[in-house]
Short mmCIF file of C-alpha atoms and ligand atoms in Angstrom, two decimals:
data_model
loop_
_atom_site.label_atom_id
_atom_site.label_comp_id
_atom_site.label_asym_id
_atom_site.label_seq_id
_atom_site.Cartn_x
_atom_site.Cartn_y
_atom_site.Cartn_z
CA MET A 1 12.74 -6.93 -19.23
CA THR A 2 12.22 -3.54 -17.59
CA ALA A 3 8.61 -2.37 -17.88
CA GLN A 4 8.41 1.16 -19.29
CA LEU A 5 6.24 3.52 -17.30
CA ASN A 6 3.84 5.83 -19.11
CA PRO A 7 5.37 9.33 -19.62
CA ARG A 8 1.83 10.65 -20.20
CA GLY A 9 0.46 8.94 -17.07
CA ASP A 10 -0.99 11.13 -14.32
CA VAL A 11 -0.22 8.84 -11.36
CA ALA A 12 2.83 8.61 -9.09
CA VAL A 13 2.93 5.64 -6.73
CA LEU A 14 4.79 5.78 -3.41
CA VAL A 15 5.83 2.41 -2.01
CA PRO A 16 6.79 2.44 1.68
CA ALA A 17 9.03 -0.62 1.97
CA ALA A 18 11.27 0.29 4.89
CA GLY A 19 9.60 -1.74 7.65
CA SER A 20 11.41 -4.50 9.53
CA GLY A 21 8.53 -6.99 9.46
CA VAL A 22 9.04 -8.47 12.92
CA ARG A 23 5.62 -10.21 12.78
CA LEU A 24 6.95 -12.42 9.95
CA GLY A 25 9.66 -13.72 12.27
CA PRO A 26 13.40 -12.99 12.20
CA GLY A 27 15.10 -12.33 8.86
CA ARG A 28 15.33 -9.74 6.08
CA PRO A 29 13.25 -6.52 6.07
CA LYS A 30 9.70 -7.54 5.16
CA ALA A 31 9.64 -6.08 1.65
CA LEU A 32 12.68 -8.21 0.80
CA ARG A 33 11.25 -11.51 2.09
CA LEU A 34 10.82 -14.05 -0.67
CA LEU A 35 7.44 -15.00 -2.10
CA ALA A 36 7.74 -17.79 -4.68
CA GLY A 37 11.47 -17.02 -5.01
CA GLU A 38 11.17 -13.25 -5.45
CA PRO A 39 11.06 -10.42 -2.88
CA LEU A 40 7.59 -9.08 -2.00
CA LEU A 41 8.73 -5.67 -3.27
CA VAL A 42 9.51 -7.08 -6.74
CA HIS A 43 6.02 -8.58 -7.00
CA ALA A 44 4.46 -5.29 -5.87
CA VAL A 45 6.46 -3.06 -8.23
CA ARG A 46 5.90 -5.38 -11.20
CA ARG A 47 2.12 -5.06 -10.78
CA LEU A 48 2.27 -1.28 -10.27
CA ALA A 49 4.34 -0.91 -13.45
CA GLU A 50 1.68 -2.83 -15.41
CA ALA A 51 -0.98 -0.22 -14.57
CA PRO A 52 -1.26 2.04 -17.65
CA SER A 53 -1.78 5.32 -15.70
CA VAL A 54 1.44 5.02 -13.70
CA HIS A 55 3.98 7.72 -14.59
CA SER A 56 6.48 7.18 -11.77
CA ILE A 57 7.19 4.91 -8.81
CA VAL A 58 9.11 6.00 -5.70
CA VAL A 59 10.19 3.33 -3.21
CA ALA A 60 11.22 4.09 0.39
CA ALA A 61 13.75 1.38 1.30
CA PRO A 62 15.45 0.50 4.58
CA VAL A 63 18.40 2.90 4.96
CA ALA A 64 20.97 0.09 4.75
CA GLU A 65 19.31 -1.37 1.64
CA VAL A 66 18.86 1.63 -0.67
CA THR A 67 21.57 0.56 -3.15
CA ALA A 68 20.56 -3.09 -3.05
CA VAL A 69 16.88 -2.23 -3.62
CA GLY A 70 17.81 -0.01 -6.57
CA GLU A 71 19.75 -2.90 -8.14
CA LEU A 72 16.95 -5.35 -7.37
CA LEU A 73 14.28 -3.23 -9.06
CA ALA A 74 16.29 -1.97 -12.05
CA PRO A 75 15.33 -5.01 -14.19
CA VAL A 76 11.65 -4.75 -13.12
CA ALA A 77 10.76 -1.10 -13.76
CA PRO A 78 12.34 2.38 -13.69
CA VAL A 79 11.93 3.45 -10.04
CA THR A 80 13.39 6.07 -7.71
CA VAL A 81 14.61 4.65 -4.39
CA VAL A 82 14.93 6.87 -1.31
CA PRO A 83 15.89 6.03 2.29
CA GLY A 84 12.81 5.39 4.47
CA GLY A 85 12.18 6.68 7.98
CA ALA A 86 11.63 5.24 11.45
CA GLU A 87 7.82 5.19 10.99
CA ARG A 88 5.76 4.26 7.96
CA GLN A 89 4.55 7.87 7.81
CA SER A 90 8.07 9.28 7.56
CA SER A 91 8.88 6.73 4.84
CA VAL A 92 5.84 7.96 2.86
CA ALA A 93 6.87 11.60 3.42
CA ALA A 94 10.39 10.85 2.11
CA ALA A 95 8.97 9.20 -1.01
CA LEU A 96 6.46 12.02 -1.56
CA ALA A 97 9.29 14.57 -1.52
CA ALA A 98 10.94 12.69 -4.41
CA VAL A 99 7.92 12.62 -6.77
CA PRO A 100 8.82 14.40 -10.02
CA ALA A 101 6.78 17.32 -11.41
CA GLY A 102 3.80 16.19 -13.46
CA PRO A 103 1.53 13.61 -11.85
CA ALA A 104 -1.61 15.15 -10.30
CA ILE A 105 -2.57 11.93 -8.52
CA VAL A 106 -0.48 10.19 -5.87
CA LEU A 107 -1.13 6.64 -4.70
CA VAL A 108 0.44 5.11 -1.60
CA HIS A 109 0.88 1.35 -1.72
CA ASP A 110 2.42 -0.92 0.91
CA ALA A 111 5.06 -3.28 -0.47
CA ALA A 112 3.52 -5.88 1.83
CA ARG A 113 0.39 -5.95 -0.41
CA ALA A 114 2.55 -7.56 -3.07
CA LEU A 115 -0.24 -9.09 -5.16
CA ALA A 116 -2.52 -6.05 -5.50
CA PRO A 117 -3.59 -6.23 -9.16
CA PRO A 118 -3.00 -3.43 -11.72
CA ALA A 119 -6.80 -3.12 -12.09
CA LEU A 120 -7.04 -2.01 -8.45
CA VAL A 121 -4.42 0.70 -9.09
CA GLU A 122 -6.51 1.88 -12.03
CA SER A 123 -9.83 1.89 -10.17
CA VAL A 124 -8.42 3.91 -7.25
CA ALA A 125 -6.77 6.38 -9.66
CA ALA A 126 -9.98 6.66 -11.71
CA ALA A 127 -11.99 7.61 -8.62
CA VAL A 128 -9.50 10.40 -7.80
CA ARG A 129 -9.58 11.53 -11.44
CA ALA A 130 -13.39 11.60 -11.24
CA GLY A 131 -13.20 14.24 -8.50
CA HIS A 132 -12.60 12.55 -5.12
CA ASP A 133 -9.77 14.10 -3.10
CA ALA A 134 -9.02 10.83 -1.28
CA VAL A 135 -9.91 7.24 -2.20
CA ILE A 136 -9.40 3.95 -0.36
CA PRO A 137 -10.05 0.36 -1.47
CA VAL A 138 -12.13 -1.53 1.09
CA LEU A 139 -13.64 -4.94 1.75
CA PRO A 140 -16.66 -5.78 3.91
CA VAL A 141 -16.06 -7.22 7.38
CA VAL A 142 -17.07 -10.90 7.40
CA ASP A 143 -16.47 -11.78 11.06
CA THR A 144 -18.64 -10.74 13.99
CA ILE A 145 -16.81 -7.97 15.86
CA LYS A 146 -16.95 -7.52 19.64
CA GLU A 147 -15.69 -4.62 21.71
CA VAL A 148 -13.91 -5.83 24.88
CA ASP A 149 -12.44 -4.25 28.00
CA GLY A 150 -8.94 -4.73 29.45
CA ASP A 151 -10.01 -8.00 31.10
CA GLU A 152 -11.23 -9.50 27.81
CA MET A 153 -14.86 -9.11 28.92
CA VAL A 154 -17.29 -8.27 26.13
CA LEU A 155 -18.68 -4.73 26.24
CA GLY A 156 -20.86 -5.10 23.17
CA THR A 157 -21.28 -6.23 19.57
CA VAL A 158 -20.33 -3.75 16.86
CA ASP A 159 -22.61 -3.43 13.81
CA ARG A 160 -20.33 -4.86 11.13
CA ALA A 161 -22.54 -3.58 8.30
CA ALA A 162 -21.02 -0.16 8.88
CA LEU A 163 -17.40 -1.41 9.07
CA ARG A 164 -14.84 -1.85 6.28
CA VAL A 165 -11.38 -3.43 6.07
CA VAL A 166 -9.00 -0.94 4.44
CA GLN A 167 -6.33 -1.82 1.89
CA THR A 168 -3.82 -0.02 -0.32
CA PRO A 169 -3.21 1.53 -2.83
CA GLN A 170 -4.84 4.62 -1.35
CA GLY A 171 -5.18 7.51 -3.79
CA PHE A 172 -5.08 11.26 -3.34
CA ARG A 173 -5.05 14.48 -5.24
CA ARG A 174 -1.38 15.38 -4.96
CA GLU A 175 -1.92 18.70 -3.15
CA VAL A 176 -4.22 17.00 -0.62
CA LEU A 177 -1.62 14.39 0.37
CA THR A 178 1.18 16.96 0.46
CA ALA A 179 -0.84 19.26 2.74
CA ALA A 180 -1.83 16.35 5.02
CA HIS A 181 1.80 15.27 5.47
CA ALA A 182 2.94 18.85 6.05
CA ALA A 183 0.33 19.20 8.82
CA ALA A 184 0.79 15.73 10.35
CA ALA A 185 1.46 15.69 14.07
CA ASP A 186 0.99 12.04 15.12
CA ALA A 187 2.23 8.95 13.27
CA LEU A 188 -0.73 7.07 11.77
CA THR A 189 -0.75 3.69 10.02
CA ASP A 190 -2.51 4.92 6.89
CA ASP A 191 -2.50 8.01 4.73
CA ALA A 192 -6.27 8.35 4.51
CA GLY A 193 -6.18 8.78 8.30
CA LEU A 194 -3.97 11.84 7.81
CA VAL A 195 -6.28 13.48 5.27
CA GLU A 196 -9.33 12.65 7.44
CA LYS A 197 -7.70 14.76 10.16
CA GLN A 198 -7.66 17.63 7.66
CA GLY A 199 -11.42 17.25 7.23
CA VAL A 200 -11.08 15.88 3.69
CA PRO A 201 -13.87 13.45 2.66
CA VAL A 202 -12.54 9.97 1.87
CA HIS A 203 -14.34 7.86 -0.75
CA CYS A 204 -14.39 4.03 -0.75
CA VAL A 205 -14.09 1.78 -3.81
CA PRO A 206 -14.22 -2.05 -3.84
CA GLY A 207 -10.92 -3.61 -2.77
CA SER A 208 -9.46 -6.95 -3.86
CA GLU A 209 -8.84 -10.21 -1.99
CA GLN A 210 -5.50 -10.36 -3.83
CA ALA A 211 -4.41 -7.14 -2.12
CA LEU A 212 -4.00 -8.99 1.18
CA LYS A 213 -1.25 -7.66 3.43
CA VAL A 214 1.54 -10.16 3.97
CA THR A 215 2.16 -9.70 7.69
CA ARG A 216 2.35 -13.16 9.28
CA PRO A 217 3.73 -16.50 8.04
CA PHE A 218 0.14 -17.62 7.28
CA ASP A 219 -0.29 -14.68 4.87
CA LEU A 220 2.92 -15.67 3.07
CA ALA A 221 1.58 -19.21 2.59
CA LEU A 222 -1.75 -17.85 1.31
CA ALA A 223 0.00 -15.48 -1.11
CA GLU A 224 2.18 -18.36 -2.43
CA HIS A 225 -1.00 -20.38 -3.03
CA LEU A 226 -2.66 -17.48 -4.89
CA LEU A 227 0.41 -17.10 -7.12
CA ALA A 228 0.67 -20.85 -7.76
CA THR A 229 -2.99 -21.01 -8.79
CA GLY A 230 -2.68 -17.96 -11.04
CA ARG A 231 -4.90 -15.68 -8.96
O1 LIG B 301 4.48 -2.49 9.65
P1 LIG B 301 3.36 -2.41 8.67
O2 LIG B 301 2.88 -3.75 8.21
O3 LIG B 301 2.25 -1.49 9.04
O4 LIG B 301 4.02 -1.76 7.37
C1 LIG B 301 3.25 -1.37 6.26
C2 LIG B 301 4.19 -0.94 5.14
O5 LIG B 301 4.91 0.22 5.56
C3 LIG B 301 5.20 -2.01 4.76
O6 LIG B 301 5.29 -2.09 3.35
C4 LIG B 301 6.49 -1.51 5.40
O7 LIG B 301 7.66 -1.89 4.69
C5 LIG B 301 6.29 0.01 5.35
N1 LIG B 301 7.08 0.72 6.39
C6 LIG B 301 8.01 1.69 6.02
N2 LIG B 301 8.77 2.33 6.97
C7 LIG B 301 8.64 2.04 8.27
C8 LIG B 301 7.69 1.05 8.69
C9 LIG B 301 6.91 0.41 7.72
O8 LIG B 301 8.15 1.98 4.82
N3 LIG B 301 9.43 2.66 9.15
#
């Protein structure tokens, strides 16, 4: 059954899903790789659609897959599908341009974080609603981190207490994200990086272990285990 989105919601979610996913090995574009029999993108969109604040979802698909992605997602939720770009950033910009009038909050969520729970969507959106221009979900760093030189010789040990691992969905006041993309010069791997360059303060909220990014075959196995055990 197609999940209905909330016409009174104040959140639009952009889903960049146009990457090739070479680190997963040869095969389909990453967002279309199967996790427990369904594409990563289907898992991701299903969870986004369950978040009560979500008004609209815009997916940036690989250019050759726009029609197929539209057909794939039609039974999951009402979504707009646009062709993505050569870089993640241009895929996000293409999706942002297709957001309908209305939502004051825009979240950007990688399709590769297929199991990010609806509660994480809500907590990021709530922090933007509470007055933060930019919000990212983060986890503490658990490993010891070393800085090394080009010869793999240790230069020093970084204080991990001050470090965070950054996830998506990342949330923004709509005008803030639009201005950051309009001003963007270099391609960055996350949207908070763009708004940081504009001098906008970025607020952290607790992330979720379930929002792991499926990048390598090990991550796919871990995500399958989480699904099978109902987490
Ligand atoms: O390659 P990486 O893991 O950083 O990709 C993060 C997300 O950005 C993925 O969901 C991927 O599909 C998306 N992406 C995109 N357009 C690109 C490259 C990546 O939408 N050109």
